[in-house]
Short mmCIF file of C-alpha atoms and ligand atoms in Angstrom, two decimals:
data_model
loop_
_atom_site.label_atom_id
_atom_site.label_comp_id
_atom_site.label_asym_id
_atom_site.label_seq_id
_atom_site.Cartn_x
_atom_site.Cartn_y
_atom_site.Cartn_z
CA MET A 959 16.04 -8.76 19.66
CA LYS A 960 16.06 -10.20 16.17
CA VAL A 961 13.60 -9.00 13.44
CA LEU A 962 13.01 -10.60 9.85
CA VAL A 963 10.98 -8.45 7.40
CA VAL A 964 9.55 -10.05 4.52
CA GLY A 965 9.49 -8.14 1.26
CA SER A 966 11.76 -6.23 -1.23
CA GLY A 967 10.04 -2.99 -2.11
CA GLY A 968 10.15 0.72 -1.10
CA ARG A 969 7.57 -0.17 1.70
CA GLU A 970 9.79 -2.70 3.28
CA HIS A 971 12.72 -0.49 3.02
CA ALA A 972 10.67 2.28 5.06
CA ILE A 973 9.64 -0.63 7.53
CA CYS A 974 13.34 -1.83 8.04
CA TRP A 975 14.53 1.88 8.41
CA LYS A 976 11.80 2.47 11.09
CA ILE A 977 12.56 -0.85 13.03
CA ALA A 978 16.23 0.20 12.93
CA GLN A 979 15.25 3.21 15.06
CA SER A 980 14.06 0.90 17.92
CA PRO A 981 16.41 0.49 20.73
CA LYS A 982 14.92 -3.03 21.26
CA VAL A 983 16.23 -4.29 18.07
CA ASP A 984 19.69 -5.77 17.82
CA LYS A 985 19.57 -7.19 14.33
CA ILE A 986 17.29 -7.14 11.43
CA TYR A 987 17.09 -9.60 8.41
CA CYS A 988 15.01 -8.91 5.24
CA ALA A 989 13.77 -11.67 2.83
CA PRO A 990 14.70 -10.95 -0.01
CA GLY A 991 14.98 -7.28 0.43
CA ASN A 992 17.04 -5.09 -2.06
CA ALA A 993 20.28 -2.97 -2.09
CA GLY A 994 18.85 -0.02 -0.22
CA ILE A 995 17.51 -2.30 2.64
CA ALA A 996 21.02 -3.82 2.97
CA GLU A 997 22.00 -0.71 4.85
CA TYR A 998 19.94 -1.61 7.81
CA ALA A 999 19.45 -5.38 7.39
CA GLU A 1000 21.20 -8.60 6.47
CA LEU A 1001 19.54 -9.82 3.22
CA VAL A 1002 18.47 -13.18 3.19
CA ASP A 1003 17.90 -15.12 -0.37
CA ILE A 1004 14.50 -16.48 0.19
CA LYS A 1005 11.60 -15.39 -1.69
CA ALA A 1006 8.51 -14.10 -0.04
CA MET A 1007 6.26 -17.24 -1.15
CA GLU A 1008 8.77 -19.54 -0.02
CA PHE A 1009 6.88 -20.30 3.40
CA ASP A 1010 8.72 -23.44 4.57
CA LYS A 1011 12.20 -21.93 3.95
CA LEU A 1012 10.98 -18.48 5.70
CA VAL A 1013 9.90 -20.43 8.74
CA ALA A 1014 12.91 -22.68 8.96
CA PHE A 1015 15.11 -19.69 8.85
CA ALA A 1016 13.34 -17.76 11.45
CA LYS A 1017 13.66 -21.11 13.62
CA GLU A 1018 17.40 -21.42 12.97
CA ASN A 1019 18.21 -17.69 13.75
CA GLU A 1020 15.96 -17.55 16.53
CA ILE A 1021 14.00 -14.60 15.10
CA ASP A 1022 11.69 -12.98 17.86
CA LEU A 1023 9.32 -11.10 15.44
CA THR A 1024 8.78 -11.54 11.80
CA VAL A 1025 7.10 -8.53 9.84
CA ILE A 1026 5.30 -9.49 6.50
CA GLY A 1027 5.18 -6.20 4.35
CA MET A 1028 3.63 -7.68 1.16
CA ASP A 1029 0.13 -9.07 0.18
CA ASP A 1030 0.74 -12.04 -1.58
CA PRO A 1031 2.26 -13.98 1.44
CA LEU A 1032 -0.42 -12.80 3.65
CA VAL A 1033 -3.28 -13.77 1.36
CA GLY A 1034 -1.26 -17.11 0.87
CA GLY A 1035 -1.42 -17.83 4.73
CA VAL A 1036 2.19 -17.19 5.49
CA VAL A 1037 1.01 -16.01 9.11
CA ASP A 1038 -0.56 -19.26 9.63
CA LYS A 1039 2.48 -21.16 8.88
CA PHE A 1040 4.40 -19.07 11.26
CA GLU A 1041 2.18 -19.21 14.05
CA LYS A 1042 1.78 -23.13 13.57
CA ALA A 1043 5.66 -23.39 14.11
CA GLY A 1044 5.32 -21.39 17.43
CA LEU A 1045 6.81 -18.36 15.87
CA ARG A 1046 5.78 -14.76 16.50
CA VAL A 1047 4.64 -12.86 13.48
CA PHE A 1048 2.87 -9.62 12.65
CA GLY A 1049 0.23 -9.66 9.90
CA PRO A 1050 -3.29 -11.08 9.32
CA ARG A 1051 -3.90 -14.77 9.13
CA LYS A 1052 -5.17 -16.04 5.67
CA ASN A 1053 -8.80 -15.98 6.87
CA ALA A 1054 -8.41 -12.39 7.45
CA ALA A 1055 -6.05 -11.23 4.79
CA ILE A 1056 -8.93 -12.23 2.38
CA LEU A 1057 -10.12 -8.70 3.02
CA GLU A 1058 -7.69 -7.57 0.47
CA GLY A 1059 -7.53 -11.00 -1.46
CA SER A 1060 -11.17 -11.03 -2.54
CA LYS A 1061 -12.93 -7.91 -3.87
CA ALA A 1062 -15.98 -9.97 -3.83
CA PHE A 1063 -15.64 -10.92 -0.10
CA SER A 1064 -14.71 -7.36 1.03
CA LYS A 1065 -17.83 -5.81 -1.12
CA ASP A 1066 -20.18 -8.60 0.61
CA LEU A 1067 -19.00 -7.70 4.03
CA MET A 1068 -19.38 -4.00 3.34
CA LYS A 1069 -22.95 -4.71 2.24
CA LYS A 1070 -23.75 -6.97 5.20
CA TYR A 1071 -22.51 -4.49 7.72
CA ASN A 1072 -23.63 -1.07 6.22
CA ILE A 1073 -20.11 0.04 5.53
CA PRO A 1074 -20.44 2.75 2.76
CA THR A 1075 -19.09 1.87 -0.41
CA ALA A 1076 -20.14 1.81 -4.33
CA GLY A 1077 -22.95 -0.18 -5.27
CA TYR A 1078 -21.86 -3.54 -7.17
CA GLU A 1079 -22.74 -6.83 -8.53
CA THR A 1080 -20.52 -10.04 -8.48
CA PHE A 1081 -20.27 -12.49 -11.45
CA ASP A 1082 -18.23 -15.66 -12.21
CA ASP A 1083 -20.07 -16.11 -15.62
CA PRO A 1084 -19.02 -13.82 -18.18
CA GLN A 1085 -22.15 -14.28 -20.12
CA LYS A 1086 -24.06 -12.91 -17.03
CA ALA A 1087 -21.73 -10.00 -16.65
CA LEU A 1088 -22.26 -9.07 -20.30
CA GLU A 1089 -25.94 -9.21 -19.81
CA TYR A 1090 -25.77 -6.89 -16.81
CA LEU A 1091 -23.77 -4.32 -18.38
CA GLU A 1092 -26.27 -3.97 -21.29
CA THR A 1093 -28.59 -1.87 -18.93
CA ALA A 1094 -25.85 -0.51 -16.55
CA LYS A 1095 -24.95 3.09 -16.20
CA MET A 1096 -21.56 4.22 -17.80
CA PRO A 1097 -18.89 4.87 -16.92
CA ILE A 1098 -18.56 1.69 -14.93
CA VAL A 1099 -15.66 0.01 -12.88
CA LEU A 1100 -14.75 -3.77 -13.40
CA LYS A 1101 -12.38 -5.27 -10.70
CA ALA A 1102 -10.80 -8.90 -11.01
CA ASP A 1103 -11.85 -10.53 -7.66
CA GLY A 1104 -7.95 -11.57 -6.53
CA LEU A 1105 -4.86 -9.81 -6.25
CA ALA A 1106 -3.39 -8.19 -9.40
CA LEU A 1107 -0.49 -6.00 -8.40
CA GLY A 1108 -2.98 -3.01 -8.15
CA LYS A 1109 -3.52 -3.19 -11.74
CA GLY A 1110 -6.84 -5.50 -11.93
CA VAL A 1111 -9.21 -2.27 -12.03
CA LEU A 1112 -10.49 -1.13 -15.38
CA ILE A 1113 -12.70 2.13 -15.38
CA CYS A 1114 -14.81 1.73 -18.71
CA GLN A 1115 -16.41 4.84 -20.27
CA THR A 1116 -18.61 3.04 -22.73
CA LEU A 1117 -20.58 -0.13 -22.89
CA GLU A 1118 -18.00 -1.42 -25.86
CA GLU A 1119 -14.99 -0.84 -23.62
CA ALA A 1120 -16.94 -2.57 -20.67
CA LYS A 1121 -17.51 -5.61 -22.97
CA GLU A 1122 -13.86 -5.63 -23.79
CA GLY A 1123 -13.02 -5.53 -20.05
CA VAL A 1124 -14.97 -8.57 -19.36
CA LYS A 1125 -13.11 -10.41 -22.13
CA SER A 1126 -9.91 -9.31 -21.04
CA ILE A 1127 -10.60 -10.31 -17.18
CA MET A 1128 -12.82 -13.29 -17.27
CA GLU A 1129 -11.99 -14.96 -20.74
CA ASP A 1130 -8.37 -13.89 -21.83
CA LYS A 1131 -7.37 -13.92 -17.97
CA LYS A 1132 -5.27 -10.78 -18.26
CA PHE A 1133 -4.87 -10.96 -14.38
CA GLY A 1134 -4.62 -14.88 -14.12
CA THR A 1135 -6.98 -16.69 -11.83
CA ALA A 1136 -7.61 -13.14 -10.06
CA GLY A 1137 -10.28 -12.86 -12.77
CA ASN A 1138 -12.22 -15.98 -12.22
CA GLN A 1139 -14.76 -13.74 -10.31
CA MET A 1140 -15.43 -10.30 -11.11
CA VAL A 1141 -16.85 -7.46 -9.25
CA VAL A 1142 -18.72 -4.63 -11.42
CA GLU A 1143 -18.86 -1.47 -9.51
CA GLU A 1144 -20.76 2.07 -9.70
CA PHE A 1145 -18.25 4.75 -10.80
CA MET A 1146 -17.61 7.15 -8.16
CA THR A 1147 -16.00 10.78 -8.25
CA GLY A 1148 -14.24 12.77 -5.66
CA ARG A 1149 -10.77 12.97 -3.91
CA GLU A 1150 -9.01 9.70 -2.81
CA VAL A 1151 -7.38 9.14 0.54
CA SER A 1152 -5.38 6.41 1.94
CA VAL A 1153 -5.75 5.85 5.58
CA LEU A 1154 -3.52 3.12 7.26
CA SER A 1155 -4.31 1.68 10.55
CA PHE A 1156 -3.11 -0.78 13.16
CA VAL A 1157 -5.46 -3.47 14.29
CA ASP A 1158 -5.41 -5.70 17.27
CA GLY A 1159 -8.29 -7.99 16.40
CA LYS A 1160 -10.62 -5.68 18.67
CA ILE A 1161 -9.59 -2.13 18.12
CA VAL A 1162 -8.36 0.08 15.45
CA LYS A 1163 -5.90 3.02 15.58
CA THR A 1164 -5.61 5.00 12.46
CA MET A 1165 -2.18 6.37 11.23
CA THR A 1166 -1.92 9.85 9.78
CA SER A 1167 -3.63 10.11 6.27
CA ALA A 1168 -2.03 10.19 2.58
CA GLN A 1169 -2.69 10.65 -0.87
CA ASP A 1170 -1.35 8.31 -3.50
CA HIS A 1171 -1.00 9.25 -7.33
CA LYS A 1172 -1.73 5.87 -8.89
CA ARG A 1173 -1.64 6.80 -12.75
CA ALA A 1174 1.62 6.66 -14.52
CA LYS A 1175 1.71 10.18 -16.09
CA ASP A 1176 1.32 13.74 -15.20
CA GLY A 1177 -2.36 14.83 -14.93
CA ASP A 1178 -3.51 11.51 -13.92
CA GLN A 1179 -3.28 10.31 -17.36
CA GLY A 1180 -1.78 6.86 -18.42
CA LEU A 1181 -2.20 3.38 -16.91
CA ASN A 1182 -2.79 2.40 -13.27
CA THR A 1183 0.16 1.66 -11.48
CA GLY A 1184 1.23 0.46 -7.80
CA GLY A 1185 1.61 4.26 -7.03
CA MET A 1186 3.98 7.11 -8.42
CA GLY A 1187 4.34 9.11 -5.54
CA ASN A 1188 2.13 10.59 -2.71
CA PHE A 1189 1.92 13.12 0.17
CA SER A 1190 0.86 13.07 3.82
CA PRO A 1191 -0.91 14.21 5.34
CA SER A 1192 -4.09 14.59 3.13
CA PRO A 1193 -5.37 18.35 3.76
CA PHE A 1194 -8.92 16.98 2.38
CA PHE A 1195 -9.02 14.33 5.24
CA THR A 1196 -10.57 17.00 7.73
CA LYS A 1197 -11.31 16.31 11.29
CA GLU A 1198 -14.98 16.02 10.21
CA ILE A 1199 -14.42 13.50 7.59
CA ASP A 1200 -12.11 11.43 10.17
CA ASP A 1201 -14.83 11.49 12.71
CA PHE A 1202 -17.27 10.06 10.28
CA CYS A 1203 -14.66 7.28 9.04
CA GLN A 1204 -14.01 6.29 12.63
CA LYS A 1205 -17.60 5.79 13.59
CA TYR A 1206 -19.05 4.34 10.05
CA ILE A 1207 -16.03 2.60 8.35
CA PHE A 1208 -12.75 1.91 10.47
CA GLN A 1209 -14.13 0.38 13.74
CA PRO A 1210 -17.06 -1.23 11.93
CA THR A 1211 -14.66 -3.07 9.54
CA VAL A 1212 -12.91 -4.55 12.47
CA ASP A 1213 -15.95 -5.37 14.14
CA ALA A 1214 -17.60 -6.80 11.12
CA MET A 1215 -14.28 -9.14 10.76
CA ALA A 1216 -14.44 -10.19 14.12
CA ALA A 1217 -18.28 -11.09 13.90
CA GLU A 1218 -17.35 -13.28 11.06
CA GLY A 1219 -14.98 -15.13 13.03
CA ARG A 1220 -11.97 -13.70 10.92
CA GLU A 1221 -10.18 -11.59 13.79
CA PHE A 1222 -7.85 -9.11 11.92
CA LYS A 1223 -4.56 -8.39 13.60
CA GLY A 1224 -1.96 -6.26 11.38
CA ILE A 1225 -2.56 -3.31 9.11
CA ILE A 1226 -5.63 -2.34 7.36
CA PHE A 1227 -5.14 0.27 4.72
CA PHE A 1228 -8.53 1.85 3.85
CA GLY A 1229 -8.73 3.38 0.21
CA LEU A 1230 -11.50 6.04 0.48
CA MET A 1231 -13.14 7.95 -1.92
CA LEU A 1232 -14.40 11.45 -0.54
CA THR A 1233 -17.63 11.73 -2.77
CA GLU A 1234 -20.45 14.16 -2.38
CA GLU A 1235 -22.44 11.79 -0.62
CA GLY A 1236 -19.75 11.40 2.14
CA PRO A 1237 -16.51 8.98 2.14
CA LYS A 1238 -16.86 5.69 0.73
CA VAL A 1239 -14.59 2.51 0.63
CA LEU A 1240 -12.84 2.07 -2.45
CA GLU A 1241 -10.82 -1.05 -1.43
CA TYR A 1242 -9.28 -2.52 1.72
CA ASN A 1243 -5.52 -3.74 1.90
CA ALA A 1244 -4.18 -6.03 4.58
CA ARG A 1245 -0.80 -4.14 4.63
CA PHE A 1246 1.29 -0.88 4.62
CA GLY A 1247 0.78 0.81 1.23
CA ASP A 1248 3.54 1.27 -0.96
CA PRO A 1249 4.56 4.17 -1.30
CA GLU A 1250 2.19 5.20 1.60
CA ALA A 1251 4.66 3.69 4.23
CA GLN A 1252 7.36 5.83 2.81
CA VAL A 1253 5.36 9.19 3.73
CA VAL A 1254 3.73 8.06 6.86
CA LEU A 1255 6.58 6.03 8.88
CA PRO A 1256 8.95 9.05 8.58
CA ARG A 1257 6.23 11.17 10.60
CA MET A 1258 5.57 8.52 13.10
CA LYS A 1259 6.69 9.28 16.66
CA ASN A 1260 6.09 5.72 18.33
CA ASP A 1261 8.57 2.81 18.42
CA ILE A 1262 7.16 0.61 15.94
CA ILE A 1263 8.05 -2.50 17.58
CA ASP A 1264 5.82 -1.61 20.58
CA VAL A 1265 2.81 -1.01 18.13
CA PHE A 1266 3.47 -4.41 16.47
CA ASN A 1267 3.50 -6.15 19.59
CA ALA A 1268 0.49 -4.37 20.84
CA CYS A 1269 -1.32 -5.60 17.71
CA ILE A 1270 -0.24 -9.12 18.16
CA ASP A 1271 -1.18 -9.27 21.88
CA GLY A 1272 -4.44 -7.43 21.67
CA THR A 1273 -3.36 -4.50 23.77
CA LEU A 1274 -3.35 -1.46 21.31
CA ASP A 1275 -5.58 0.45 23.68
CA GLN A 1276 -2.63 0.95 25.60
CA ILE A 1277 -0.48 2.71 22.59
CA ASP A 1278 -0.77 6.51 22.29
CA LEU A 1279 -0.17 6.56 18.64
CA GLN A 1280 1.56 9.99 17.48
CA PHE A 1281 2.62 11.62 14.40
CA GLU A 1282 4.77 14.77 13.93
CA ASP A 1283 3.08 17.94 13.05
CA ASN A 1284 5.08 18.00 9.66
CA ALA A 1285 4.41 16.78 6.15
CA CYS A 1286 6.12 14.36 3.86
CA VAL A 1287 6.30 13.88 0.07
CA CYS A 1288 7.61 10.87 -2.05
CA VAL A 1289 8.18 11.21 -5.66
CA VAL A 1290 8.84 7.61 -7.38
CA LEU A 1291 11.55 7.40 -9.70
CA ALA A 1292 10.64 4.67 -12.24
CA SER A 1293 12.12 2.90 -15.24
CA ASP A 1294 10.76 4.59 -18.39
CA GLY A 1295 8.11 2.10 -19.82
CA TYR A 1296 6.77 1.18 -16.25
CA PRO A 1297 4.06 -0.25 -15.62
CA VAL A 1298 4.48 -2.33 -19.00
CA SER A 1299 7.89 -2.97 -20.23
CA TYR A 1300 11.16 -1.43 -19.12
CA GLU A 1301 14.83 -2.43 -18.98
CA LYS A 1302 16.77 -3.16 -15.77
CA GLY A 1303 20.50 -3.33 -14.74
CA PHE A 1304 21.43 0.34 -14.99
CA GLU A 1305 23.67 1.80 -12.47
CA ILE A 1306 22.10 4.23 -9.96
CA LYS A 1307 24.45 7.06 -9.30
CA GLY A 1308 24.40 9.80 -6.54
CA LEU A 1309 22.87 7.80 -3.77
CA GLU A 1310 25.55 9.07 -1.40
CA ASN A 1311 24.08 12.42 -1.80
CA PHE A 1312 21.30 11.27 0.84
CA LYS A 1313 23.89 10.36 3.46
CA ASP A 1314 23.57 12.41 6.83
CA LYS A 1315 20.75 14.62 5.27
CA ASP A 1316 18.18 14.98 7.92
CA GLY A 1317 14.64 14.63 6.63
CA TYR A 1318 15.67 13.22 3.17
CA TYR A 1319 15.16 9.60 2.32
CA CYS A 1320 15.71 7.52 -0.72
CA PHE A 1321 14.00 4.28 -0.25
CA HIS A 1322 14.60 1.68 -2.84
CA ALA A 1323 11.74 -0.14 -4.45
CA GLY A 1324 13.83 -1.98 -7.20
CA SER A 1325 17.55 -2.35 -6.88
CA ALA A 1326 20.20 -4.97 -6.83
CA PHE A 1327 23.87 -5.27 -6.30
CA GLU A 1328 25.85 -6.08 -9.49
CA ASP A 1329 29.63 -6.13 -9.70
CA GLY A 1330 29.98 -4.01 -6.62
CA LYS A 1331 27.47 -1.33 -8.05
CA ILE A 1332 23.92 -0.68 -7.14
CA VAL A 1333 21.49 -1.13 -10.30
CA THR A 1334 17.98 -0.59 -11.10
CA ASN A 1335 16.11 -3.87 -10.83
CA GLY A 1336 12.31 -2.98 -11.28
CA GLY A 1337 9.81 -0.88 -12.65
CA ARG A 1338 9.52 1.43 -9.65
CA VAL A 1339 13.20 1.99 -8.63
CA LEU A 1340 13.52 4.73 -5.83
CA GLY A 1341 11.05 6.57 -3.55
CA VAL A 1342 12.78 10.07 -3.05
CA THR A 1343 11.05 11.16 0.03
CA ALA A 1344 11.53 14.63 2.04
CA LEU A 1345 9.99 16.04 5.05
CA GLY A 1346 9.12 19.68 5.54
CA LYS A 1347 7.27 21.88 7.87
CA ASP A 1348 4.30 21.86 5.63
CA LEU A 1349 3.22 20.18 2.55
CA LEU A 1350 4.67 23.00 0.20
CA GLU A 1351 8.09 22.72 1.77
CA ALA A 1352 8.09 19.13 1.84
CA ARG A 1353 7.12 18.91 -1.86
CA ALA A 1354 9.93 21.49 -2.75
CA ASN A 1355 12.34 19.58 -0.88
CA ALA A 1356 11.46 16.13 -2.52
CA TYR A 1357 11.77 17.55 -5.94
CA LYS A 1358 15.01 19.03 -5.18
CA ALA A 1359 16.10 15.74 -4.01
CA VAL A 1360 14.95 14.05 -7.27
CA ASP A 1361 18.02 15.72 -8.91
CA TRP A 1362 20.32 14.09 -6.43
CA VAL A 1363 20.13 10.66 -8.01
CA ASP A 1364 20.47 9.49 -11.68
CA PHE A 1365 20.03 6.55 -13.94
CA GLU A 1366 19.25 5.62 -17.43
CA ASN A 1367 15.55 5.71 -18.39
CA LYS A 1368 14.81 7.51 -15.17
CA TYR A 1369 11.14 8.78 -15.23
CA TYR A 1370 8.94 10.43 -12.70
CA ARG A 1371 5.73 12.32 -12.40
CA HIS A 1372 6.35 16.17 -12.19
CA ASP A 1373 2.97 16.73 -10.52
CA ILE A 1374 3.00 14.80 -7.25
CA GLY A 1375 1.24 16.92 -4.67
CA LYS A 1376 -0.25 19.24 -7.14
CA ALA A 1377 -3.75 18.90 -5.20
CA ILE A 1378 -1.84 20.81 -2.21
CA ASP A 1379 -2.26 23.93 -4.66
CA ASP A 1380 -6.08 23.77 -4.40
CA VAL A 1381 -5.78 24.16 -0.54
CA GLU A 1382 -2.78 26.74 -0.37
CA THR A 1383 -4.06 29.04 -3.07
CA LYS A 1384 -7.80 29.07 -1.69
P1 AMP B 2765 -8.51 -0.28 -6.09
O1 AMP B 2765 -7.44 -1.19 -6.50
O2 AMP B 2765 -9.88 -0.96 -6.04
O3 AMP B 2765 -8.17 0.69 -5.28
O4 AMP B 2765 -8.76 0.54 -7.33
C1 AMP B 2765 -7.86 1.37 -7.92
C2 AMP B 2765 -7.95 2.63 -8.41
O5 AMP B 2765 -9.16 2.61 -9.37
C3 AMP B 2765 -8.51 3.47 -7.25
O6 AMP B 2765 -7.45 4.00 -6.64
C4 AMP B 2765 -9.41 4.62 -7.92
O7 AMP B 2765 -8.84 5.50 -8.55
C5 AMP B 2765 -10.01 3.76 -9.23
N1 AMP B 2765 -11.14 3.20 -8.67
C6 AMP B 2765 -11.48 1.99 -8.24
N2 AMP B 2765 -12.86 1.76 -7.90
C7 AMP B 2765 -13.54 2.85 -8.56
C8 AMP B 2765 -14.77 3.50 -8.45
N3 AMP B 2765 -15.92 2.67 -7.89
N4 AMP B 2765 -15.22 4.61 -8.83
C9 AMP B 2765 -13.94 5.34 -9.48
N5 AMP B 2765 -12.70 5.00 -9.35
C10 AMP B 2765 -12.64 3.65 -8.92
N1 LIG B 2766 -0.11 2.59 -3.10
C1 LIG B 2766 -1.10 1.71 -3.09
C2 LIG B 2766 -1.07 0.48 -2.65
O1 LIG B 2766 0.11 0.07 -1.79
O2 LIG B 2766 -1.86 -0.59 -2.82
#
């Protein structure tokens, strides 16, 4: 069969790599892809938001299955376009992708169906938001309603900061129209866990857990980014916590969407905070995480094509989802200055060091071909990823492999997986 993957990041590299393992697949295309993805897929020069061109390409090339990796096209309704054209596609329709596309929607859903999350208020008038903040408890969290590349969340320590935040989100439109509405949320503390899941409209099957590192700098300092590295599994996501989440968060979310007439098929990514009062939902995403896909997919035993098909056909109950009893760590190599401003176009050297090394992967997040060379082409450039028998070994392997590649302005966090020490030394 022929598969088309839509997206161009490290997540889509990991998805293409995993699809390439399937004996059912003869040919993979990726639109627009990147230089690393080109090893597994033929790159197609169509952007993720060019829906009509994507549909035309899929028809002309008799694509059997299209997999949407990114949030923007899902929220924009790319799946509906494919379905209307009679094409098979993996991902939620527009009316379900709103679970990620609108924080106000997802908060209201959780409230209506008693799914544990932080207390909140929604505003579309900055004046009302400012009045509310006068009596609110600090710190407090402000969230632009719409998509903002994972950066539309402000944690404000003081009333002054919060007022500034309202101005930047709702008046200066720092995150564009995503800030037309804003959610003001209670500040929670605890460990964060990402749990990705497959959903077939009726039931949910969760993948192994992961823990992201969102801040740009060591010690969780600096600005929020798309993610600077992560590890899987999270030792803090215990069997007991998993059981609680299955009962009160995971399946109830899928049921709630179905009850609202918004049947969800695809991936639900549960961003959780393990608070003293129990697990609570921080956010939902309607796609694989980036870099969560990079640490979860190398551990997955199933043929991913079978799982995609089961989600589309509503037969996920027949899939026995299995993961290796090992661990995986990904360290993101970024361009210095990310997430604010950075240079691109520097040659990436040493990629050949990953060839034929079992359990080591160099997933490209932002790379391109230029004059026969592979060059940096984004804020996040590579996700250096390694397996190990446990988290300590995986982390040591990943940091060893970080030195195998180099490019000008290479920047990375030195403390990905530091939380593992809290467990291992106990
Ligand atoms: P989100 O995009 O909603 O996941 O938010 C991005 C990051 O902001 C999360 O991963 C958390 O680190 C932080 N965050 C979001 N909401 C809260 C909250 N209510 N309390 C504390 N931290 C939060
Ligand atoms: N790593 C977080 C995300 O993909 O949203």
